[in-house]
Tab-separated table of C-alpha atoms in Angstrom:
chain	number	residue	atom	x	y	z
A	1	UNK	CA	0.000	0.000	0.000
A	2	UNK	CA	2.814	2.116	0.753
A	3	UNK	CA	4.295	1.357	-2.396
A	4	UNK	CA	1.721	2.317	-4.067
A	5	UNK	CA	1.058	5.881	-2.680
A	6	UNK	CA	4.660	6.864	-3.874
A	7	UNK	CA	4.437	5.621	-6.669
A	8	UNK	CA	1.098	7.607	-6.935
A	9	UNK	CA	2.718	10.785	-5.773
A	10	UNK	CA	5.718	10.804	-8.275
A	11	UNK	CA	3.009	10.390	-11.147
A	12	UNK	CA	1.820	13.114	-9.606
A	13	UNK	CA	4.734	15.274	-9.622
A	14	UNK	CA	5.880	13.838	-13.055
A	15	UNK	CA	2.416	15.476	-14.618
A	16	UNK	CA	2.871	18.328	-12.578
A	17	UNK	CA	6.353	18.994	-14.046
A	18	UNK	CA	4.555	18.742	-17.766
A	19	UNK	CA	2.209	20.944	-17.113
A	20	UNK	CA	4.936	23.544	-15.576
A	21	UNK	CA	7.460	22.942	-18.627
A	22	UNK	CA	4.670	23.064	-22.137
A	23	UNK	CA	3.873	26.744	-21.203
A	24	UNK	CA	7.941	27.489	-21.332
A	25	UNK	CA	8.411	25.416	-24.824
A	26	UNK	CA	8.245	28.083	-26.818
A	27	UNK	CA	11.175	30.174	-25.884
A	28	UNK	CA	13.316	26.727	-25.472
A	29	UNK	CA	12.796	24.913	-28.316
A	30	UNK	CA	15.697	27.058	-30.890
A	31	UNK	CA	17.831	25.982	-28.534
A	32	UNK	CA	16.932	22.183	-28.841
A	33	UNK	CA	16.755	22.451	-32.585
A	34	UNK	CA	19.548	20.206	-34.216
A	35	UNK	CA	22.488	22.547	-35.445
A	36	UNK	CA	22.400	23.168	-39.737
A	37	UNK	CA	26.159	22.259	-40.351
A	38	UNK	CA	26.009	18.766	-40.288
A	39	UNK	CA	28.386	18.323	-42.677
A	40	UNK	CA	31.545	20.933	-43.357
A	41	UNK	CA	31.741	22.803	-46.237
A	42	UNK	CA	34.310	24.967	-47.776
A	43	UNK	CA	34.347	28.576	-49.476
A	44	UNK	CA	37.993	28.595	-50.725
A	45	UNK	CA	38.020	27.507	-54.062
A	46	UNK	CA	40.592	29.815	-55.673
A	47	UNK	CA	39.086	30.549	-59.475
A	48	UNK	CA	40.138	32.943	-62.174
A	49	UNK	CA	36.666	34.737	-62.593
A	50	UNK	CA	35.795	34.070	-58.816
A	51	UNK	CA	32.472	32.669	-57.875
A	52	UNK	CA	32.340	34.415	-55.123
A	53	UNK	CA	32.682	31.434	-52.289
A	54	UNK	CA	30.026	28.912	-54.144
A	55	UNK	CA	30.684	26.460	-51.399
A	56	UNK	CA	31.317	23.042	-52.103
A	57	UNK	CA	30.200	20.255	-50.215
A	58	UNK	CA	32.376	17.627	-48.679
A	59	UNK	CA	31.579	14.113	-48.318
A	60	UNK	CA	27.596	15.002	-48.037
A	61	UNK	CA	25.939	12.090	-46.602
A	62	UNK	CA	22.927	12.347	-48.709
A	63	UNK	CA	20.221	11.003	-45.927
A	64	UNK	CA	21.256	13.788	-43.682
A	65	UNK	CA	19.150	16.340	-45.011
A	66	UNK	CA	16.451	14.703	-43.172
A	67	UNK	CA	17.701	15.759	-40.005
A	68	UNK	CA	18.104	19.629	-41.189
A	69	UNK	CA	15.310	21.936	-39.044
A	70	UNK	CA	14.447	18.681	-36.744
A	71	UNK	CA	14.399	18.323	-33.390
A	72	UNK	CA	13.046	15.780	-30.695
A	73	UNK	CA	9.771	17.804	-30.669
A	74	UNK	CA	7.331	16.134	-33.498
A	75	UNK	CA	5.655	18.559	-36.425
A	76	UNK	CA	2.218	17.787	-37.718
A	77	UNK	CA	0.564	19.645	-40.463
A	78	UNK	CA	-2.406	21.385	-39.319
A	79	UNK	CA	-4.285	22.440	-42.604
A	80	UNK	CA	-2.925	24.364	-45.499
A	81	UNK	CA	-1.361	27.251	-43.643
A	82	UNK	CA	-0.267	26.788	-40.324
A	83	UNK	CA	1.783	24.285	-38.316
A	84	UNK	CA	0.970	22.617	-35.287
A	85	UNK	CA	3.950	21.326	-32.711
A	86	UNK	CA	3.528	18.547	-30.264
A	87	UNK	CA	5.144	17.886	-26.858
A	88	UNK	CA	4.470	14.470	-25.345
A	89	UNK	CA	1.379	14.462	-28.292
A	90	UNK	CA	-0.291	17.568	-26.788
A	91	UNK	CA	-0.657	20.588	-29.131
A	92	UNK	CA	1.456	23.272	-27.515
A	93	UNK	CA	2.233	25.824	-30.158
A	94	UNK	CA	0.196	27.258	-33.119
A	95	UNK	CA	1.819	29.066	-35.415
A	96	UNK	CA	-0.438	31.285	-38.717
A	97	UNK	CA	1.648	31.536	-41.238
A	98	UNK	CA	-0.400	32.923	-43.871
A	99	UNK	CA	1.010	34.646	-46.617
A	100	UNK	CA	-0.055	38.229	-48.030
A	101	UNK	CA	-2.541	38.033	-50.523
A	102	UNK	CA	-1.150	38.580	-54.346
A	103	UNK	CA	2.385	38.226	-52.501
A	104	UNK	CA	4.260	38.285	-55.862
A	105	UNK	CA	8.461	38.491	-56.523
A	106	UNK	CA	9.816	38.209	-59.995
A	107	UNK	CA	12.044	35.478	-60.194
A	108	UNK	CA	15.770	35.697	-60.619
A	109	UNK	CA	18.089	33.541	-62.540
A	110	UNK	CA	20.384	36.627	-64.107
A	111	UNK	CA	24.087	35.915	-64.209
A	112	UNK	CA	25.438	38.802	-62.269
A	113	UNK	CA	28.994	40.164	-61.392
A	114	UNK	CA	29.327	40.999	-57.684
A	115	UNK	CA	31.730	43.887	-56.468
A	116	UNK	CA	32.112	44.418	-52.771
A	117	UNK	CA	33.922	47.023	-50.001
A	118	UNK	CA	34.683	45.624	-46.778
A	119	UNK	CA	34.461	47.335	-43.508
A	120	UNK	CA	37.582	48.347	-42.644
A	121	UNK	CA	40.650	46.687	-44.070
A	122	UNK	CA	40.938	43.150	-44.059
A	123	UNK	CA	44.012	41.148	-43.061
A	124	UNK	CA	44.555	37.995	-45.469
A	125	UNK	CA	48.518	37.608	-44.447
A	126	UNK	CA	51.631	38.221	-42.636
A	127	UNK	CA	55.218	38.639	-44.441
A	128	UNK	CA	58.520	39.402	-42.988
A	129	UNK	CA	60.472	42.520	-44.045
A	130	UNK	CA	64.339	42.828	-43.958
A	131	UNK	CA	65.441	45.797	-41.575
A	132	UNK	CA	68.413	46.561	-40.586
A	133	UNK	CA	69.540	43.718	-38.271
A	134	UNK	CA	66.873	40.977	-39.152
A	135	UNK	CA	63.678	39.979	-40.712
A	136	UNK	CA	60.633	40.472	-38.891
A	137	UNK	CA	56.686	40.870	-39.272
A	138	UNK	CA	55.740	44.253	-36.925
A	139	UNK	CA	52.131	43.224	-37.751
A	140	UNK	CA	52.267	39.488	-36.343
A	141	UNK	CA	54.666	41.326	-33.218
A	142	UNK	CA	52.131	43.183	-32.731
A	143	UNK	CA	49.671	40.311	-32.521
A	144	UNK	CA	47.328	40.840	-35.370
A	145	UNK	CA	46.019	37.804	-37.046
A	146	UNK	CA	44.417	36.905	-40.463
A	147	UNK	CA	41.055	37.642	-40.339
A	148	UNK	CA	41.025	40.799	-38.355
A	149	UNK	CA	39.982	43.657	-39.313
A	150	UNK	CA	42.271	47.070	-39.476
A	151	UNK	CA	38.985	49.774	-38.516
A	152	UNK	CA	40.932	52.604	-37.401
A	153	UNK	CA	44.922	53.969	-37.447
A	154	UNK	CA	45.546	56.690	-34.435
A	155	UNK	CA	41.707	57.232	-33.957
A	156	UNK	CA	41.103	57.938	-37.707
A	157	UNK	CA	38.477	55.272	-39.638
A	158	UNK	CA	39.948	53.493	-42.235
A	159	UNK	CA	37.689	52.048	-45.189
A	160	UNK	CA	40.620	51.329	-47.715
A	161	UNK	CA	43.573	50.111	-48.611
A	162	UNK	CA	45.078	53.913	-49.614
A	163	UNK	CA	44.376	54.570	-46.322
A	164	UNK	CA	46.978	52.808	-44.872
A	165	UNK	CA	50.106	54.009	-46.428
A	166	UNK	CA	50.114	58.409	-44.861
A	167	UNK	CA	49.777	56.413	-41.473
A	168	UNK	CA	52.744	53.872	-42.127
A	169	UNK	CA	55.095	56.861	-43.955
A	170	UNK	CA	54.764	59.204	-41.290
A	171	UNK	CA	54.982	56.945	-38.171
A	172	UNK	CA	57.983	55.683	-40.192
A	173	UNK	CA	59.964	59.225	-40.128
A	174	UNK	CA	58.727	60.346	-36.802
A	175	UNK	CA	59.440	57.118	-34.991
A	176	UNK	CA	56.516	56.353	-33.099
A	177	UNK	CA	54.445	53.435	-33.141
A	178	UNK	CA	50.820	53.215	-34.410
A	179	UNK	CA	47.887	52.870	-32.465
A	180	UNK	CA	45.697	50.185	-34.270
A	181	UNK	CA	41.882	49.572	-33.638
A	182	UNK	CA	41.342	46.036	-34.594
A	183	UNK	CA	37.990	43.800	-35.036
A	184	UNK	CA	38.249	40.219	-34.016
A	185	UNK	CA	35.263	38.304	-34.570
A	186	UNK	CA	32.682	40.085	-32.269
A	187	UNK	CA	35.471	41.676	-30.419
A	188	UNK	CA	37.503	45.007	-30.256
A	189	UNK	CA	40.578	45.832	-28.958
A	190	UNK	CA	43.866	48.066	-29.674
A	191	UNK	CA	47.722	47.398	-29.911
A	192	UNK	CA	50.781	49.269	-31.149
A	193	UNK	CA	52.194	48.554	-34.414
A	194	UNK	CA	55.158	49.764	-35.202
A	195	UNK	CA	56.801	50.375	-39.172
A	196	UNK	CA	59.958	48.684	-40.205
A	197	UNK	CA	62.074	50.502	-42.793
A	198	UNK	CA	62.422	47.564	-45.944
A	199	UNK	CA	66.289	47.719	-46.706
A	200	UNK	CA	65.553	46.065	-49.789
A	201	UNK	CA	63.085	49.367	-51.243
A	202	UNK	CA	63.650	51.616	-48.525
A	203	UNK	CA	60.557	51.811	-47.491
A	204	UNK	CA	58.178	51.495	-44.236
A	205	UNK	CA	56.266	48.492	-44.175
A	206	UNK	CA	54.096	46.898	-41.309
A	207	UNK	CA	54.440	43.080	-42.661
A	208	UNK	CA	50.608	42.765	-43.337
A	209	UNK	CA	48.595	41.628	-46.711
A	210	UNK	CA	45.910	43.687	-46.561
A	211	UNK	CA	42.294	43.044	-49.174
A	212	UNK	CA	39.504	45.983	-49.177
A	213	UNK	CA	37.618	44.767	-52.008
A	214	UNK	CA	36.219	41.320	-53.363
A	215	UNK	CA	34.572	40.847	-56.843
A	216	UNK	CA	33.058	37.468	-58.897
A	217	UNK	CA	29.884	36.454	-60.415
A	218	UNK	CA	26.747	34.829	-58.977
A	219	UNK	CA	23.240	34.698	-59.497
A	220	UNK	CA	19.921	36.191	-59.504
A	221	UNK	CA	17.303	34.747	-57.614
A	222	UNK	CA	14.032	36.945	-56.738
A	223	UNK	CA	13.517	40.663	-56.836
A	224	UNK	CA	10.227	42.321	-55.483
A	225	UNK	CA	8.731	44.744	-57.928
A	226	UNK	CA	6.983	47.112	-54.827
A	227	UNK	CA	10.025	47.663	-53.033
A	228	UNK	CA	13.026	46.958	-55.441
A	229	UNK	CA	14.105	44.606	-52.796
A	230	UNK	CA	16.067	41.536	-54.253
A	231	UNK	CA	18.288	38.115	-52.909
A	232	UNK	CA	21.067	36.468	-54.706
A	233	UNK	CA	23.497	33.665	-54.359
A	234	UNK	CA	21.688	32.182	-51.457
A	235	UNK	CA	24.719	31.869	-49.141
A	236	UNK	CA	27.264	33.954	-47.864
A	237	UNK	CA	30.881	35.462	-49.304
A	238	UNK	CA	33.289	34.715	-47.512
A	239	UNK	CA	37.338	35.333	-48.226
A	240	UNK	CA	39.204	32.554	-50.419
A	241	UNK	CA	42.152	33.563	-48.263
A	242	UNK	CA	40.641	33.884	-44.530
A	243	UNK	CA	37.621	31.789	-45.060
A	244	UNK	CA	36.080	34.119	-43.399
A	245	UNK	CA	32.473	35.926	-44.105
A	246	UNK	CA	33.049	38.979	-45.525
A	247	UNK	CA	32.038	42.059	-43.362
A	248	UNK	CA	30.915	44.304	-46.017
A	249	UNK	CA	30.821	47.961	-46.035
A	250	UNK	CA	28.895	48.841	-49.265
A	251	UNK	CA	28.833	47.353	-52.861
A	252	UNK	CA	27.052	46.717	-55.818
A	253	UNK	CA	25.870	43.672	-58.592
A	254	UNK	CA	26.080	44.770	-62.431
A	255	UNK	CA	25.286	42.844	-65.503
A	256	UNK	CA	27.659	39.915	-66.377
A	257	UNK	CA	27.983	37.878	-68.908
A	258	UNK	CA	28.904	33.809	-68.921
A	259	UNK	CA	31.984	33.030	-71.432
A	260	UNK	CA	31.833	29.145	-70.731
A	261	UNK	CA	31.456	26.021	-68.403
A	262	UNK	CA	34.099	23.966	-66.957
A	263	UNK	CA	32.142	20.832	-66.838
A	264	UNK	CA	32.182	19.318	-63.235
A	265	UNK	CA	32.502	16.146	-62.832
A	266	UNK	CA	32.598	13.571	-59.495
A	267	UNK	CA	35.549	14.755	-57.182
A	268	UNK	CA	35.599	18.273	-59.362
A	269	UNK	CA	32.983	20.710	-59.405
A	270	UNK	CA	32.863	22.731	-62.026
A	271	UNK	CA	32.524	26.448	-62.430
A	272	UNK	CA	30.921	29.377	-64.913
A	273	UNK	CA	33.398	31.287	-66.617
A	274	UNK	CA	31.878	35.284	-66.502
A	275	UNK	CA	32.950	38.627	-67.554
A	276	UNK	CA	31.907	42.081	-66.270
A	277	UNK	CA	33.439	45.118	-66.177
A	278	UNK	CA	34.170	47.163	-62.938
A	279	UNK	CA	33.074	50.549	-64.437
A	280	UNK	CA	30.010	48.968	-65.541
A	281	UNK	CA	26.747	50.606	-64.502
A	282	UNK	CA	25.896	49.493	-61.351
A	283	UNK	CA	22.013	47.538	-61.260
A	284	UNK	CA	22.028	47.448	-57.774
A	285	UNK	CA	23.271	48.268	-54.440
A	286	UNK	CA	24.634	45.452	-51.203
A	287	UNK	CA	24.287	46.435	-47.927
A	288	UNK	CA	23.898	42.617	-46.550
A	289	UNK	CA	26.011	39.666	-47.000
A	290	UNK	CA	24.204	37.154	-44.647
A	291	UNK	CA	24.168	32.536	-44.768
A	292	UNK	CA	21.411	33.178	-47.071
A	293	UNK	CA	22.823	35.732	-49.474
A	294	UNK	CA	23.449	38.988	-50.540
A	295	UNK	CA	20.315	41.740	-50.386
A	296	UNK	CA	20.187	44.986	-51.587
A	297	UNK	CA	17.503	47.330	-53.722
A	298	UNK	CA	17.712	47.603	-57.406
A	299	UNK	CA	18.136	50.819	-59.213
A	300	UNK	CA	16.042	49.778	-61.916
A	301	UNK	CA	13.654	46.691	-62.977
A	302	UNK	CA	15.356	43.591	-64.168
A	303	UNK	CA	14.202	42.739	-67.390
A	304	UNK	CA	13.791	38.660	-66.759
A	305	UNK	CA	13.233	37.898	-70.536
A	306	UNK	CA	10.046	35.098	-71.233
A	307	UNK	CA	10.341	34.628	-67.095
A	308	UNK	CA	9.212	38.482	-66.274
A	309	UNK	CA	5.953	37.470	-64.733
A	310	UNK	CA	5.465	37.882	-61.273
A	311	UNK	CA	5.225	34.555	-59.441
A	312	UNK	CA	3.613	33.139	-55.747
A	313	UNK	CA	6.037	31.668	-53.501
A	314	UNK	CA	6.136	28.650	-51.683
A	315	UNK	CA	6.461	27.924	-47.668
A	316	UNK	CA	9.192	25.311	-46.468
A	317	UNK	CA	6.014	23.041	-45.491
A	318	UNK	CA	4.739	23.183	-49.307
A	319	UNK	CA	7.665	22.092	-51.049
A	320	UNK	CA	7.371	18.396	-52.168
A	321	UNK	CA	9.092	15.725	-53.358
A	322	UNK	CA	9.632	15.383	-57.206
A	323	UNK	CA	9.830	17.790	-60.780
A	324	UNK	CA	10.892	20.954	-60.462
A	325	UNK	CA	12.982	23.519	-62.455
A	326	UNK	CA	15.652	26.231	-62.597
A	327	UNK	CA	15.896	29.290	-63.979
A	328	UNK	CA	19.948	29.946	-65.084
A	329	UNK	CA	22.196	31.581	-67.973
A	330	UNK	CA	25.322	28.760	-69.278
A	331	UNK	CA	25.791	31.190	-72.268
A	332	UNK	CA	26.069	34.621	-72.817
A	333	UNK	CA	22.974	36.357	-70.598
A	334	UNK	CA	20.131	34.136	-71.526
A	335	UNK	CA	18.153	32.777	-68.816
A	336	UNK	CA	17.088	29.275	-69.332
A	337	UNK	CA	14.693	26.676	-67.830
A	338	UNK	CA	16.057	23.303	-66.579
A	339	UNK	CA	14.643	20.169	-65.633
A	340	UNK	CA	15.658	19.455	-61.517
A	341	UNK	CA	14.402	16.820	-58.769
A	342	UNK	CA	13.407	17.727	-55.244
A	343	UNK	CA	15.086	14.723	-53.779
A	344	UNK	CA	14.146	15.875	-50.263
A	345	UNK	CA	12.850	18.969	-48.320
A	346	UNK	CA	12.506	19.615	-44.596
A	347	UNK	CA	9.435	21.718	-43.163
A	348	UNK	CA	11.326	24.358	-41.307
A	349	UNK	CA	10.270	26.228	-38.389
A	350	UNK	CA	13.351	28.389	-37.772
A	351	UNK	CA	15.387	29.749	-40.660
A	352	UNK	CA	18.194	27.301	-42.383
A	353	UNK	CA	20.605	27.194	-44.892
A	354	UNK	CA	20.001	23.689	-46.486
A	355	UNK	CA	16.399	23.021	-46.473
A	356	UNK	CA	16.757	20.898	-49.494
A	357	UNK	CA	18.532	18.131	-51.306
A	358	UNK	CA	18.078	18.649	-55.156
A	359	UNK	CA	19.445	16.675	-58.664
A	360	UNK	CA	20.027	18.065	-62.002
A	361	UNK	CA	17.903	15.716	-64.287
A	362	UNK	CA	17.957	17.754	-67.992
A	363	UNK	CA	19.903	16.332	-70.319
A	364	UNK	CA	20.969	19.472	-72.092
A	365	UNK	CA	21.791	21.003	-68.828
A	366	UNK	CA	24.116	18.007	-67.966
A	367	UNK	CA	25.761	17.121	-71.227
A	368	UNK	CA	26.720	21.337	-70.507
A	369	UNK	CA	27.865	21.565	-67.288
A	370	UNK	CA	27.827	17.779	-65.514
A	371	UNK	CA	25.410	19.389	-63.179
A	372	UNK	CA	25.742	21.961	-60.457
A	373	UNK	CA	28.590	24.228	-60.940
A	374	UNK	CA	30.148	27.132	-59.017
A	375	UNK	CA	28.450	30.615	-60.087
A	376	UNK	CA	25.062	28.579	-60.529
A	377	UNK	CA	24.282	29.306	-56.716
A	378	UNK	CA	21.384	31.558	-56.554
A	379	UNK	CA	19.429	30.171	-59.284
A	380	UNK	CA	16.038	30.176	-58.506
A	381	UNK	CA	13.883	26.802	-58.016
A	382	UNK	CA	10.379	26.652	-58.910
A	383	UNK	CA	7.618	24.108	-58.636
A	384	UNK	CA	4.087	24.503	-59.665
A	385	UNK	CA	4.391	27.793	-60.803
A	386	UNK	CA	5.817	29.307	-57.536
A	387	UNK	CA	8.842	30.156	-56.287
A	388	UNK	CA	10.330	27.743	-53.628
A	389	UNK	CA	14.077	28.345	-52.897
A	390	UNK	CA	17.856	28.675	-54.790
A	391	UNK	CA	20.657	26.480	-55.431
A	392	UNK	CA	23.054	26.945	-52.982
A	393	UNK	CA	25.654	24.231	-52.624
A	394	UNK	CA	27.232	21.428	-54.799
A	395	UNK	CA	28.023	17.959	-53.509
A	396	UNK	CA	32.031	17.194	-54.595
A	397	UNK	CA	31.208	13.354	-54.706
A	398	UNK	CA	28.229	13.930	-56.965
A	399	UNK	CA	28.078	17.093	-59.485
A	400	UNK	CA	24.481	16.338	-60.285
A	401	UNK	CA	23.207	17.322	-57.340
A	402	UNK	CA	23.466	19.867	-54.133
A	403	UNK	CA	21.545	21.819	-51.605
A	404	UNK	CA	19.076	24.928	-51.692
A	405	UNK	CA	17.393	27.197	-49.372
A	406	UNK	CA	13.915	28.035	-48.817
A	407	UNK	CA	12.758	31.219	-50.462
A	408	UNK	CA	11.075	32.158	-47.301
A	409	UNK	CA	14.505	32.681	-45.120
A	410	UNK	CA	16.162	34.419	-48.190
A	411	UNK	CA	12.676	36.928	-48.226
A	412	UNK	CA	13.041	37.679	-44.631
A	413	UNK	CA	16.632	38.277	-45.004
A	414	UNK	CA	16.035	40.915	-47.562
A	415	UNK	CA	13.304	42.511	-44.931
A	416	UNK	CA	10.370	42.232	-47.140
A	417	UNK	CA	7.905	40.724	-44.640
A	418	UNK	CA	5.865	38.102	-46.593
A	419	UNK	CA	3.149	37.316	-43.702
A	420	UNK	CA	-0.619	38.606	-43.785
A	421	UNK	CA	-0.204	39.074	-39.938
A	422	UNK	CA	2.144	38.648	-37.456
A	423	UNK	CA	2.626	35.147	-36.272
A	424	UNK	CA	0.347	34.118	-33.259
A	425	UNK	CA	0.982	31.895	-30.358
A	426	UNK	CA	-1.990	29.573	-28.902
A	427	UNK	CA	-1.651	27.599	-26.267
């Protein structure tokens, strides 16, 4: 009998503890969600015409896209807009996600050349300079790494390369060290650099490679007519040198145009050979660089050839399983429909970079290109006449296929809020 009454009470204090946790789900469950990079990826590729960090996947393990957005918290569809989440198989969470009504973008698929400004100047390497008794590196004495950011010299902003060199000169003659503001990931801090006179050209040099400026092609992949709002690339720049995300400062897309392919195969992806000019008149501004892409506004309206109609979009719950297409350019600047397979999509509930597995199935698109190439990232994917994501990623050990993002994280990225109200909570 005794036995029984505790065993009574701890039921008791079991469904007690339920019914104290389900209220507090909400705010927990991002941080239960499984973590996106389950499988490393690279940005480094060096290329001649760069395509500006297409990263290329590694060793994908092709079932693992199943796990992408998941958690140990089941998701049920509850009718055609909303999503209902399940704790222990109670309903907990409710969540409208209805879309504006007439919610139109114009879809992408442009090849266009990307020119960007970082903040600051970026640090891609050390070298040592030969002074007068030895060789040295003042900018690795004075413990800056690659990767760090050069913001300001003596209090003064710098936001380019040119910058740099009145600073160096005259701390050179007058003997006195620099006082360096340097960015390190999320953190700030200052040392003292101090110039070494080169004996070789007589010069003062602080023993840093320095970049302020990145440029490649990429591509189209949505641009909202109301706002001039658009998304490209659908994942982020980062530094062939650093492999780093590149902090930008301003920038801008213009008009490019695609020479050739070299044909990827297994074990080599290949990559669209582009040419733009960097005088060329600018079609666009960048003022993000973000996992999902590069945003900006347009200065005028992209002309989109036989694919200028406005089209719906799709939620990461909509997306299914089988035929789709692309829109891309492999010659010149015409954009061009291809043949693709959803080979698997994840419902999402919190934004992610690979919310799909997809495979190049047109046979004029392979016999071109072997599949999925570098500069093809960006290209939008539609399905039943709406808009559902880009091509982000290709798999090394398979050119035919790769990864894409849902069109709804690269739309809130861009800040165009696609919702017809504000997502609700229900317990």
């Amino acid at each position: 009998m005794k036995f029984r009454n505790e065993v009574r009470i701890w039921i008791g204090i079991l469904l007690l503890a339920v019914l104290v946790v389900i209220p507090f789900y909400t705010p927990i469950q991002k941080y239960l969600s499984i973590p996106n990079n389950i499988v490393t990826f690279n940005n480094d590729t060096p290329v001649s015409v760069p395509s500006l960090g297409d990263s290329v996947e590694v060793s994908p393990v092709r079932q693992s896209i199943n796990a992408i957005g998941s958690n140990e918290f089941n998701t049920v569809s509850a009718g055609k807009d909303q999503l209902l989440y399940t704790f222990a198989g109670l309903p907990i969470k409710k969540v409208d996600v209805d879309v504006l009504k007439d919610f139109k973008v114009i879809p992408g698929g442009q090849s266009i050349g990307v020119q960007l400004h970082t903040v600051g100047v970026l640090v891609v390497g050390h070298h040592r300079i030969k002074g007068s008794n030895q060789k040295s590196s003042p900018g690795e004495e004075a413990n800056i790494e690659v990767g760090d950011i050069i913001l300001k010299i003596n209090g003064e902003s710098i936001k380019q390369m040119k910058d740099v060199k009145p600073f160096v000169e005259k701390a050179g003659k007058t003997n006195e060290p620099l006082r360096v503001t340097i960015k390190r990931g999320d953190d700030k801090f200052q040392t003292k650099l101090t110039p070494v006179l080169d004996a070789t050209d007589n010069k003062y040099q602080i023993g840093l490679y320095i970049r302020d400026s990145a440029a490649g092609i990429g591509t189209m992949t949505f641009y909202d007519p109301a706002s001039k709002k658009y998304g490209a690339l659908g994942h982020v720049i980062s530094d062939m040198d650093t492999q780093k995300p590149i902090e930008i400062y301003n920038g801008a897309i213009v008009n490019s145009t695609v020479t050739s392919i070299d044909k990827g195969e297994n074990g080599s992806p290949g990559e669209k050979q582009a040419k733009f000019s960097v005088d060329a008149q600018k079609i666009g501004t960048i003022t993000k660089n973000s996992p999902f892409g590069i945003f900006g506004k347009l200065r005028d309206e992209m002309r989109n050839g036989s694919f200028n109609k406005p089209m719906e979009i799709a939620l990461s719950h909509e997306v299914k399983e089988g035929p789709a297409k692309i829109l891309t350019v492999i010659e010149g600047e015409k954009i061009e429909e291809f043949d693709v397979e959803i080979v698997s999509s994840v419902p999402q509930k919190f934004p992610a970079t690979k919310g799909m597995i997809i495979q190049i199935t047109d046979p004029e698109l392979l016999k071109e290109t072997g599949g999925i190439v570098q500069g093809m990232s960006g290209s939008p994917i539609i399905q039943n006449d709406k808009i559902i994501g880009a091509v982000t990623h290709v798999f090394v050990n398979d050119s035919t296929s790769g990864y894409g993002v849902h069109i709804e994280w690269m739309l809130q990225e861009a800040g165009i809020n696609i919702y017809e109200t504000e997502k609700k909570k229900a317990s």
